[in-house]
Coordinates of C-alpha atoms (C1' of nucleotides) in Angstrom, one line a residue:
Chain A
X1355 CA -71.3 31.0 -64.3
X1356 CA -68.1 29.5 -64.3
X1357 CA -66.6 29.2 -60.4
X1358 CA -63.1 29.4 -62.0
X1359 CA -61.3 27.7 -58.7
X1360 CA -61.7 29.3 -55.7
X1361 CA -59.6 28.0 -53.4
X1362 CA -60.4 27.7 -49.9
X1363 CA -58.2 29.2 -47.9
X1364 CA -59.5 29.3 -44.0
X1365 CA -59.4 33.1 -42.7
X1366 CA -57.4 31.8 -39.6
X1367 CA -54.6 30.5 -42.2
X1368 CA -54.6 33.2 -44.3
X1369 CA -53.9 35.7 -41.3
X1370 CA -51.5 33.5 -40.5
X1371 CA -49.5 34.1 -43.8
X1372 CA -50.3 37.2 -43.5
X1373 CA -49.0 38.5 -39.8
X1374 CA -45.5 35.9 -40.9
X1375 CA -45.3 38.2 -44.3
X1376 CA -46.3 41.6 -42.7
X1377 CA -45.1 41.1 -39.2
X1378 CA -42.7 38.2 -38.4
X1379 CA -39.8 38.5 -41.6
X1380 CA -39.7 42.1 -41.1
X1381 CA -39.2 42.6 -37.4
X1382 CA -36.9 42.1 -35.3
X1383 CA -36.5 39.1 -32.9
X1384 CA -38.6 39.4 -29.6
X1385 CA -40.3 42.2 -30.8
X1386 CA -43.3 42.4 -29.9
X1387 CA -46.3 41.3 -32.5
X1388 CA -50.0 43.8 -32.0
X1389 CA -52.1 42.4 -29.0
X1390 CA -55.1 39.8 -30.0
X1391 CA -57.5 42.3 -29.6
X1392 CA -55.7 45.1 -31.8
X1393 CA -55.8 42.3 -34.9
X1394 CA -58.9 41.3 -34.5
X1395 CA -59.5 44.6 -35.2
X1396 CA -57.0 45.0 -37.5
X1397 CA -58.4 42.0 -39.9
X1398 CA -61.9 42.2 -39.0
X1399 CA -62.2 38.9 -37.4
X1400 CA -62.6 37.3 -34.2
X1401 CA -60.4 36.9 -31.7
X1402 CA -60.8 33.3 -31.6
X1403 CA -59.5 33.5 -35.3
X1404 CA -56.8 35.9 -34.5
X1405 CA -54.9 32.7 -31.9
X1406 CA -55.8 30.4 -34.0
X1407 CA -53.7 31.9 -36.7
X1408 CA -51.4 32.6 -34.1
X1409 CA -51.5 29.3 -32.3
X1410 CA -50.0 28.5 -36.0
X1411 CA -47.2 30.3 -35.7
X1412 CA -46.4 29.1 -32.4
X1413 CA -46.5 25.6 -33.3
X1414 CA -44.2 26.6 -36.6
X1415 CA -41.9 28.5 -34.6
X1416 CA -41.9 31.3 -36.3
X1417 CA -43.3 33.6 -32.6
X1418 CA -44.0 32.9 -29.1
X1419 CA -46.7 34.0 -26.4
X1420 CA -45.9 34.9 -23.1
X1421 CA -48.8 35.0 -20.9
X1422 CA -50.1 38.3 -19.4
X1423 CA -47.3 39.7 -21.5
X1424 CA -47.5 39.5 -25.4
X1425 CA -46.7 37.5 -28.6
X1426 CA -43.1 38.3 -30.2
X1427 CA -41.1 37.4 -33.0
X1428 CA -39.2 34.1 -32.3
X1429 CA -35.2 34.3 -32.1
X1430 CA -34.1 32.2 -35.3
X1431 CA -30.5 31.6 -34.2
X1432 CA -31.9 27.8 -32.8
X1433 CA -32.5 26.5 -36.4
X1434 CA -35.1 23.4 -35.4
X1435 CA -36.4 21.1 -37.8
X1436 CA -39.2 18.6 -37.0
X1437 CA -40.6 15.3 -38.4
X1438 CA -41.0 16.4 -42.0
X1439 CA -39.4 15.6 -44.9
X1440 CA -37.7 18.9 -46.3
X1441 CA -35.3 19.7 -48.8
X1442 CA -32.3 21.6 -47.5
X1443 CA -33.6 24.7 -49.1
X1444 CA -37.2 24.2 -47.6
X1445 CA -35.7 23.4 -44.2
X1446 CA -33.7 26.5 -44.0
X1447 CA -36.7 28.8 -45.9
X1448 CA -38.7 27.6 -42.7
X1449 CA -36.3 29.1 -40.3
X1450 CA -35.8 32.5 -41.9
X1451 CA -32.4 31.6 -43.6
X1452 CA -31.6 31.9 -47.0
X1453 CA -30.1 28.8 -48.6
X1454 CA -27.2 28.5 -51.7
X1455 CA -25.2 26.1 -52.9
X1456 CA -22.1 25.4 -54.5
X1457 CA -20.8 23.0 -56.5
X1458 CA -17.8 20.5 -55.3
X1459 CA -18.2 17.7 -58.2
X1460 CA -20.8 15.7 -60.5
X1461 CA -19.6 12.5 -62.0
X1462 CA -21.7 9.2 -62.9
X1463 CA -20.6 5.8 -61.2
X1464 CA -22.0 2.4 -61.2
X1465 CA -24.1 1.5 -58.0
X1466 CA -22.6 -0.7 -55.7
X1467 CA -24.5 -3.4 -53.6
X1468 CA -25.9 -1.5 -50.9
X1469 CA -26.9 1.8 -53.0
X1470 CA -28.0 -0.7 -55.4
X1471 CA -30.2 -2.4 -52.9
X1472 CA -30.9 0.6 -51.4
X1473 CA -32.0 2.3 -54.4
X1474 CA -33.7 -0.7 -56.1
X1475 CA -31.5 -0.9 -59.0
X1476 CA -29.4 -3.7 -60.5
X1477 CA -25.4 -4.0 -59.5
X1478 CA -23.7 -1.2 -61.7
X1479 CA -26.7 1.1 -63.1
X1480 CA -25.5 4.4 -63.4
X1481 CA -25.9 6.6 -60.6
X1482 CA -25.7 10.1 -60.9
X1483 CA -23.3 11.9 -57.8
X1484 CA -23.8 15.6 -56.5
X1485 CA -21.5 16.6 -54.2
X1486 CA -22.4 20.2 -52.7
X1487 CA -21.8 22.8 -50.0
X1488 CA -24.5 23.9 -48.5
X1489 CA -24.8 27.4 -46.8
X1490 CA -27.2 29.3 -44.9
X1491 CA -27.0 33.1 -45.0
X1492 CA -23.3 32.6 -47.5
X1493 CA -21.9 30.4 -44.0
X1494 CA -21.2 26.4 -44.5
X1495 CA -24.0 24.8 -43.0
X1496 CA -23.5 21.6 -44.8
X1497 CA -22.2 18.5 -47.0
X1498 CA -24.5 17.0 -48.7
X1499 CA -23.8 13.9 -50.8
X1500 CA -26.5 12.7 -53.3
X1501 CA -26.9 9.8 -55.7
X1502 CA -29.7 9.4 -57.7
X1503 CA -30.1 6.6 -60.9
X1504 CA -29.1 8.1 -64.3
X1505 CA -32.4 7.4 -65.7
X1506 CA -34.4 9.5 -63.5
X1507 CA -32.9 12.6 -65.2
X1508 CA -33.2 11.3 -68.5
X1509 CA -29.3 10.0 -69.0
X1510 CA -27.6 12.8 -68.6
X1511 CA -26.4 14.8 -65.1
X1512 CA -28.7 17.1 -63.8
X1513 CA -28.3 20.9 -64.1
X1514 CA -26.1 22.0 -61.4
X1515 CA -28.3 25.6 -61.2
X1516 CA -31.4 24.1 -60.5
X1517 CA -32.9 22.1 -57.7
X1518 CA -32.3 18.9 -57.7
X1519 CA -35.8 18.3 -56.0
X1520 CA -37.6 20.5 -58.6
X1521 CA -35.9 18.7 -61.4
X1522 CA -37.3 15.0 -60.1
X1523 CA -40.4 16.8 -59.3
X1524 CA -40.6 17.8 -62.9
X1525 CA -40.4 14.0 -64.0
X1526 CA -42.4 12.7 -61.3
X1527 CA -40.2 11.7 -58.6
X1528 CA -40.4 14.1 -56.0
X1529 CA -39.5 13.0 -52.9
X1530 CA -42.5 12.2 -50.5
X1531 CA -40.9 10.3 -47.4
X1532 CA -37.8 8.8 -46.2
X1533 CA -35.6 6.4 -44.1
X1534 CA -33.6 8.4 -42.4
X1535 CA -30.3 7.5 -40.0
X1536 CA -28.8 10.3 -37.3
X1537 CA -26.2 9.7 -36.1
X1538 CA -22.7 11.5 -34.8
X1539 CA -19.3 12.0 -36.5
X1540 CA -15.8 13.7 -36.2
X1541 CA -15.2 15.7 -39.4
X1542 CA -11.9 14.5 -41.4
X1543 CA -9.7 16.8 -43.0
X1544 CA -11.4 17.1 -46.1
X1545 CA -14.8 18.0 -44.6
X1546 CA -13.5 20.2 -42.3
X1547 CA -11.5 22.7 -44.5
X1548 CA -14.9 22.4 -47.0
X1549 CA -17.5 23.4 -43.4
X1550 CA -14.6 25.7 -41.9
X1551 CA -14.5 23.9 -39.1
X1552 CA -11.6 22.2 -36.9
X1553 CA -10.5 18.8 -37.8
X1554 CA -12.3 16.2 -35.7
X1555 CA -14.9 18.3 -34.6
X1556 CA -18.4 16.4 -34.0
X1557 CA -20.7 17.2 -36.8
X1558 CA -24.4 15.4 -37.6
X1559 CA -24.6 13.0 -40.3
X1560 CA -28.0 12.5 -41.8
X1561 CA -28.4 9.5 -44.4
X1562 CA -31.9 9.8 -46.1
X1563 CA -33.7 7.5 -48.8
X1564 CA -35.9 9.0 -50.0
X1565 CA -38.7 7.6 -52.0
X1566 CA -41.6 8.6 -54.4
X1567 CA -45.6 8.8 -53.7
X1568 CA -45.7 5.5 -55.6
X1569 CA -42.6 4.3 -52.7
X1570 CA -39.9 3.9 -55.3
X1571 CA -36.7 5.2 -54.2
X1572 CA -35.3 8.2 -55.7
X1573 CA -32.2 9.3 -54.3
X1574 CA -29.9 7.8 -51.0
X1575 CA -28.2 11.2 -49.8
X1576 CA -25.8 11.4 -46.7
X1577 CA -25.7 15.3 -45.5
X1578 CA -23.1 15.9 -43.0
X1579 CA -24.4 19.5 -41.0
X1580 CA -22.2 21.6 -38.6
X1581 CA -22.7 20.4 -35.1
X1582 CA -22.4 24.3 -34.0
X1583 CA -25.2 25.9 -36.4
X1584 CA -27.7 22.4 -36.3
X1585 CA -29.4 20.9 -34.6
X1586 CA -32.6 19.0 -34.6
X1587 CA -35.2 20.1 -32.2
X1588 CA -38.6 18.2 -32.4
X1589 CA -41.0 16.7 -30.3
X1590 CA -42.1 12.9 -29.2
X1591 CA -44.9 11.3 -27.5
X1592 CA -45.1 8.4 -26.2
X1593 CA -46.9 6.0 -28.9
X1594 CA -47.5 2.9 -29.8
X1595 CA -45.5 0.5 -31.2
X1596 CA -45.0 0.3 -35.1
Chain B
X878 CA -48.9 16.9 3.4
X879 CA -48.5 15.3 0.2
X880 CA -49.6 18.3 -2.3
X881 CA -53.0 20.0 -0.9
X882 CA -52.8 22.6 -3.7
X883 CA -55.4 22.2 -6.6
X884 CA -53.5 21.9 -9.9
X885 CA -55.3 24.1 -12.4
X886 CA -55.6 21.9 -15.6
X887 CA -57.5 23.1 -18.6
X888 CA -61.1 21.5 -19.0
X889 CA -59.6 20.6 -22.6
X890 CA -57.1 18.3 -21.2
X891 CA -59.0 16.7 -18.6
X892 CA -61.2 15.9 -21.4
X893 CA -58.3 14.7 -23.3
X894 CA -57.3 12.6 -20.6
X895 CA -60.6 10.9 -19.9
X896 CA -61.3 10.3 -23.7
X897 CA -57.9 9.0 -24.0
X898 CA -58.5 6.4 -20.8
X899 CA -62.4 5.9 -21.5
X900 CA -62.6 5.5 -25.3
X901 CA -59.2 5.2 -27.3
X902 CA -57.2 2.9 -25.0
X903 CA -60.3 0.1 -24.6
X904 CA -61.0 1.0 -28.1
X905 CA -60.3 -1.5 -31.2
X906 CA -58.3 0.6 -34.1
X907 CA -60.9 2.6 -36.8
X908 CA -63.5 2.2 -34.3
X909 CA -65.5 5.3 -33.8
X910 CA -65.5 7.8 -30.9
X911 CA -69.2 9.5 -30.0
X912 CA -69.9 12.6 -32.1
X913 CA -68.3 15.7 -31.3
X914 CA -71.8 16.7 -29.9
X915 CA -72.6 14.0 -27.9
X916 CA -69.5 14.5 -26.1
X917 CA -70.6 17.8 -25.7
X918 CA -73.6 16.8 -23.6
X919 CA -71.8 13.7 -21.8
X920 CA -69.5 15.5 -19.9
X921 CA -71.2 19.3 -20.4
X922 CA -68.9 21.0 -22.1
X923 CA -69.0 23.5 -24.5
X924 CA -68.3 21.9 -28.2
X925 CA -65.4 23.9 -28.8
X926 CA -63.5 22.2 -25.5
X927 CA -64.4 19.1 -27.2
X928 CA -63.0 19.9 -30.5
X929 CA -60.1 21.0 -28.6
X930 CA -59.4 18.1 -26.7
X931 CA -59.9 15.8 -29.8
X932 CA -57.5 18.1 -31.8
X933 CA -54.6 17.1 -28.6
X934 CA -55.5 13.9 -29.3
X935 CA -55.1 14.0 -33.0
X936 CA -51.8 15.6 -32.7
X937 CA -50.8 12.7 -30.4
X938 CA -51.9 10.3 -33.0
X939 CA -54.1 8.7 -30.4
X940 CA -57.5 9.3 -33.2
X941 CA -58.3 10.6 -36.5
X942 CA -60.9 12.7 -37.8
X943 CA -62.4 12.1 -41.2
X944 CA -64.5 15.2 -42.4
X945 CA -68.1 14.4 -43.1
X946 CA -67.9 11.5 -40.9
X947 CA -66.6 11.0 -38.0
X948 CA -63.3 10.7 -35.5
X949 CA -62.1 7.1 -35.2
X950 CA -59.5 5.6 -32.8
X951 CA -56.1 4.9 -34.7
X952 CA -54.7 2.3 -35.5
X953 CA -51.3 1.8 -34.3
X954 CA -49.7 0.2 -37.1
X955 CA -50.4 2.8 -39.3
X956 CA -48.9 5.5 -37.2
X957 CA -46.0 6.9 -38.6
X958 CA -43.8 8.0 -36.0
X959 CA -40.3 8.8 -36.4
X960 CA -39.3 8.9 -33.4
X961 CA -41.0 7.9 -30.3
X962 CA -41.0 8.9 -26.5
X963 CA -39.2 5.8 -25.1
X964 CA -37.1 5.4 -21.9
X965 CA -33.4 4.4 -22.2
X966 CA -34.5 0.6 -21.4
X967 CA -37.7 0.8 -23.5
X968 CA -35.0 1.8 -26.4
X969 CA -32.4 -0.9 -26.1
X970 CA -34.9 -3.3 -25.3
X971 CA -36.5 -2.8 -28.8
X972 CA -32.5 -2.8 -30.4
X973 CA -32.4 -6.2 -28.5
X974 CA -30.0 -4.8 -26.1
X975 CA -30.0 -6.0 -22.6
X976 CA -30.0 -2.4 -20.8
X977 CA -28.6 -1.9 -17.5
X978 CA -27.2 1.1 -15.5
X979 CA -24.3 1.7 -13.3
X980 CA -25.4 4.9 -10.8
X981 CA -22.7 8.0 -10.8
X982 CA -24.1 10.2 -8.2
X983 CA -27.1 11.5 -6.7
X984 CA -28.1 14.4 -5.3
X985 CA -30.1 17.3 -4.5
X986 CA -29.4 21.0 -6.2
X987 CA -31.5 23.8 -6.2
X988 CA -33.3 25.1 -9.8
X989 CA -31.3 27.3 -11.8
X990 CA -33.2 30.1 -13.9
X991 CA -33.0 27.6 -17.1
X992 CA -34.0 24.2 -15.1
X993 CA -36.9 26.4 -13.4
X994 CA -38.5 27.5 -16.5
X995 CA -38.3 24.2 -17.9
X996 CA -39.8 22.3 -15.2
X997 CA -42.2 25.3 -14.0
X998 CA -40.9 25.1 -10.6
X999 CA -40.1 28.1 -8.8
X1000 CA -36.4 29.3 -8.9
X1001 CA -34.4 27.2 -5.9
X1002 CA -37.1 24.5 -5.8
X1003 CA -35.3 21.4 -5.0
X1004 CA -34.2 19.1 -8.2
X1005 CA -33.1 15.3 -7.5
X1006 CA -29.8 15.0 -9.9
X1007 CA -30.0 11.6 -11.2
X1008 CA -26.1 10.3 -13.1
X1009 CA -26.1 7.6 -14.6
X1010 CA -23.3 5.3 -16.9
X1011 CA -26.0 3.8 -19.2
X1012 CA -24.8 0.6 -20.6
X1013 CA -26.0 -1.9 -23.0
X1014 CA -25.1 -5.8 -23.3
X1015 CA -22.7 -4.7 -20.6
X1016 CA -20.5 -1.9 -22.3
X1017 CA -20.8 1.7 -22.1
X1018 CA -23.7 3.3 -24.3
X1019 CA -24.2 6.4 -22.9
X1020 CA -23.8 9.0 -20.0
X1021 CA -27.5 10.4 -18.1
X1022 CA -28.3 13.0 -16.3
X1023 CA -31.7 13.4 -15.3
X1024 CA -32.9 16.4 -13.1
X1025 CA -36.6 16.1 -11.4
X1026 CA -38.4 18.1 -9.4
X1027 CA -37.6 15.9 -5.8
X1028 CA -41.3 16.7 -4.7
X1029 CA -42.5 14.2 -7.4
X1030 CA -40.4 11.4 -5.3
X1031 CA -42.6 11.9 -2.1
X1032 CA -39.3 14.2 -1.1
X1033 CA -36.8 11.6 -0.8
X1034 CA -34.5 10.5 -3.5
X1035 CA -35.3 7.6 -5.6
X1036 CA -34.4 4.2 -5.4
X1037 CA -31.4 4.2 -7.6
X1038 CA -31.5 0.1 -8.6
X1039 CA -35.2 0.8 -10.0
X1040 CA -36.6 2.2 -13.0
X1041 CA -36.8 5.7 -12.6
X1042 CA -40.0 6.0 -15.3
X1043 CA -41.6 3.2 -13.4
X1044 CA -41.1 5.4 -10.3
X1045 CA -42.4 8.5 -11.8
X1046 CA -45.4 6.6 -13.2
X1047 CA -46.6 5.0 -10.0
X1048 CA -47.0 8.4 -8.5
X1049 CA -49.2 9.5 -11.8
X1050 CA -46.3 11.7 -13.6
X1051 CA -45.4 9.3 -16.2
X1052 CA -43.7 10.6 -19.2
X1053 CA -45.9 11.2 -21.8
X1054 CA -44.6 13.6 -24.1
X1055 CA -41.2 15.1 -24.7
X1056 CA -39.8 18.1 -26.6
X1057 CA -36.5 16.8 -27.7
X1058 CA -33.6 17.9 -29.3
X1059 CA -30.1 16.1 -31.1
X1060 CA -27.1 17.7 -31.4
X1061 CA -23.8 16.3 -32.0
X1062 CA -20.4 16.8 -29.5
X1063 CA -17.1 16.5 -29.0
X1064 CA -16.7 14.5 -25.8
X1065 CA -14.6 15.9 -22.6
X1066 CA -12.0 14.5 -20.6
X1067 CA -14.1 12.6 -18.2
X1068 CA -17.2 11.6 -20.2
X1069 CA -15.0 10.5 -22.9
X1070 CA -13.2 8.4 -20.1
X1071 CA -16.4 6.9 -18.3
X1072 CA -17.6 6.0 -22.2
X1073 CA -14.4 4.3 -22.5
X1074 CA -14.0 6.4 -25.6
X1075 CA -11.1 8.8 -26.7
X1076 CA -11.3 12.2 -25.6
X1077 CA -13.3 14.5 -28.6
X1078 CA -15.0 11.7 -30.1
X1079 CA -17.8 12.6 -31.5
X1080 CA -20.9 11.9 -29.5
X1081 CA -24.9 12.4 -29.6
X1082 CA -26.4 14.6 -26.9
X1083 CA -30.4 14.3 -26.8
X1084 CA -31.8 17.1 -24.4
X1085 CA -35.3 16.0 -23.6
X1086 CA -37.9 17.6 -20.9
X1087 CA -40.5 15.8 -20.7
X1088 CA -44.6 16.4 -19.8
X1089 CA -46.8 14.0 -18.6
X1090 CA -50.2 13.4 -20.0
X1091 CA -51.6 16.7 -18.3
X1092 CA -48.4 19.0 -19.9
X1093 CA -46.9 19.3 -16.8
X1094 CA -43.4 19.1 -16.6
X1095 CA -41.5 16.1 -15.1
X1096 CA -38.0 15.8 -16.1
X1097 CA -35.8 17.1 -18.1
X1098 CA -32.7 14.8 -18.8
X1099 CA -29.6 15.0 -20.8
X1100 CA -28.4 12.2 -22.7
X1101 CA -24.3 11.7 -24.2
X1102 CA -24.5 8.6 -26.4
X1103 CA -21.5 6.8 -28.2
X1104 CA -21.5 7.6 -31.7
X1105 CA -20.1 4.5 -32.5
X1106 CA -22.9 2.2 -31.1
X1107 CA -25.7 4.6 -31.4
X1108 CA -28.1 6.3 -33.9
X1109 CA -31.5 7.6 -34.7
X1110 CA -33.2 5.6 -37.7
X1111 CA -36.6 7.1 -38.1
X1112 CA -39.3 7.2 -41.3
X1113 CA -40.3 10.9 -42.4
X1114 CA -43.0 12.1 -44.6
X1115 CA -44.0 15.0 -47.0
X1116 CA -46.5 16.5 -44.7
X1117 CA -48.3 19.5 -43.6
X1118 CA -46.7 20.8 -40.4
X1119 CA -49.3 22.4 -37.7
Chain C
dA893 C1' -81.7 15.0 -46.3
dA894 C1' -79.6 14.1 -42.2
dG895 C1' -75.5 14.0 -39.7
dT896 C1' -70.6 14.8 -39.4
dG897 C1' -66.4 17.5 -38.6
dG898 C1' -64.4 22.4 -39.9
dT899 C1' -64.7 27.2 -39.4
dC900 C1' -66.1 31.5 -37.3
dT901 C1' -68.4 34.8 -34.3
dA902 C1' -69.3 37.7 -30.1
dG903 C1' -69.3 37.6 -26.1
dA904 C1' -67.3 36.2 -21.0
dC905 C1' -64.2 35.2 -17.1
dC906 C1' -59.6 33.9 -15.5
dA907 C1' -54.5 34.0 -14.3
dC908 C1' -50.7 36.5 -15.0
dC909 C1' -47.4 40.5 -16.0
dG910 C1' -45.9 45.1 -15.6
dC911 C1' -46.5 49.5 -14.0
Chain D
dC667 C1' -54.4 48.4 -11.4
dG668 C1' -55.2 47.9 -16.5
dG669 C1' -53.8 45.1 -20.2
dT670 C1' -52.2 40.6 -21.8
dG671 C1' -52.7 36.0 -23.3
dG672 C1' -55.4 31.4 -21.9
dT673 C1' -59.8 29.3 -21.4
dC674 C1' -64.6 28.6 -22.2
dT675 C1' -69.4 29.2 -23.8
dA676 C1' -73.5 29.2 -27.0
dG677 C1' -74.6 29.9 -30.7
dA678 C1' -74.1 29.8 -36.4
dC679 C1' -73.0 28.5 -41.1
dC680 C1' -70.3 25.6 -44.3
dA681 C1' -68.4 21.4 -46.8
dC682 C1' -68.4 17.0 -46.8
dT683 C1' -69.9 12.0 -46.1
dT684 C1' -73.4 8.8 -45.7
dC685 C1' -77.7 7.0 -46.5

DNA sequence: AAGTGGTCTAGACCACCGC
DNA sequence: CGGTGGTCTAGACCACTTC
């Protein structure tokens, strides 16, 4: 009587998948989502199960509650991205955009002292450099700049087709958290003709370093987003100290 | 007069409240809390209001629950938050900044449709409009404009040489938490001028409204900081969301 | 085995929205 | 006014930790 692995999956999360699969990427923004009581019909559970699932998707953004009204489907145009550590791809997944990339240049240079300190590595290891566009629906979103040590990918440059996260993952240095610096920046000529954007407009500069479970550092990548499509939207509370 | 009405708060955040005052705050870190259902007969509740005030609490970081045993007060070292709720002082203060301010204007405005919503105050209500030149070690760090429901100042406008959060606290609507977001702009004419930066540098603008410990609304402020002198560095992690 | 938090149910009443 | 989401109750069973 072999279980073979069931997983547990709580009902409340798997209606949650569910409604975002069935109801939320197939309709329309503010539309409106069945009543409580109609799904907890629908599913055969209880209401209290029904918001749970619900009180999910709130919190993930994906619909919203008005009371004495109804639930709808959430208006993705304000991408928002919380406290988590995503990939690009994941990020814009989340928020119901579909994520490419292309391309701009792969070479290998010797780190200097910052990356090398940064990255834990002596004064002129190899570092592998990705230089990308980043687009969300086929529209620039994104620069993203990454350098990673040689030796992580085994010596040579990674494949330009895959993910890079999925090809660390694969040798056991997937990303788990991050430093991470926002700050603001006027685009220079280069960027701008590569994001479509004017010269000197403000855009978002994001440097992460990023570091494995173990908390050696992987990769040190600067992503430079389009101040008109994002935007990070999260929320604080008022803790303690670190 | 002051405000006869009786505020409808949830039984779940009450409870939240008076955990968070009688248990976590007098509470060393990893200690435990009472059991979920001897809560439940202290304050006579029904154990799903209990469950749901611990779970604000969790989310705030304030305690964590281990299944099968019990729900412990945090310990604030080990909280990883990226960013925390701070006020402009708080902030420069822990950048070892000294933080003053340099008052623009004050005055009252009625609520617009957006400002309403935010602070759930009827459309018209009376706002106090707070502008401040924010500076730091003397030289310009950034531009505020705060806009709070006036009734929370006893009706009069605040004492502009005093802390504004230390005004809103002593009247019990101290910010507690915030839902924020960062975006990046190109700076105007006359905030580029009272920065003492060049018209369409790039800048940091922070919306943030913030709640106090009940979820009401207090302020919502908007924040224009110097790209050149300022930044979010914050620590991310690979985790769930919800 | 006893006790804990995690999930779920089947009810109920309330405040609010729209007709 | 009926229907909606928001809150709350009093149970129950489960998986897990702890002894």
């Amino acid at each position: 009587m072999t279980a073979g692995e069931t997983e547990i999956v709580p009902k409340y999360l798997a209606l949650a998948a569910a409604l975002e699969a069935d109801v939320v990427a197939a309709g329309e923004p503010h539309e409106a989502l069945p009543t409580e009581r109609t799904l907890q019909e629908e599913y055969g559970v209880s209401r209290a199960t029904v918001r749970r699932a619900i009180a999910h998707l709130v919190a993930s953004g994906a619909v919203y509650s008005v009371r004495g009204s109804g639930t709808y489907v959430a208006d993705p145009s304000m991408i928002r991205k919380g406290l988590r550590l995503t990939s690009f791809s994941e990020d814009m997944d989340e928020r119901g955009h579909r994520p490419t990339s292309e391309t701009l240049g792969n070479d290998v240079v010797p780190a200097d002292e910052i990356l090398a300190e940064k990255l834990n590595v002596p004064v002129g290891e190899e570092l592998a450099r990705i230089h990308r566009l980043r687009l969300a629906d086929g529209l620039p979103m994104a620069l993203e700049l990454a350098r990673i040590p040689l030796k992580f990918f085994g010596g040579s440059l990674p494949d330009p087709r895959g993910s890079l996260d999925e090809q660390l993952s694969r040798r056991g240095h997937r990303a788990e958290s991050a430093d991470q610096s926002i700050r603001a920046v006027n685009l220079g000529f280069e960027e701008a003709n590569l994001l479509s954007q004017p010269v000197g407009a403000a855009a978002l500069r994001v440097e992460r370093c990023a570091r494995d479970v173990l908390g050696r550092p992987v990769e040190c990548t600067e992503t430079t987003y389009r101040a008109d499509r994002y935007g990070f939207d999260l929320s604080v509370v008022r803790g303690a100290k670190d």
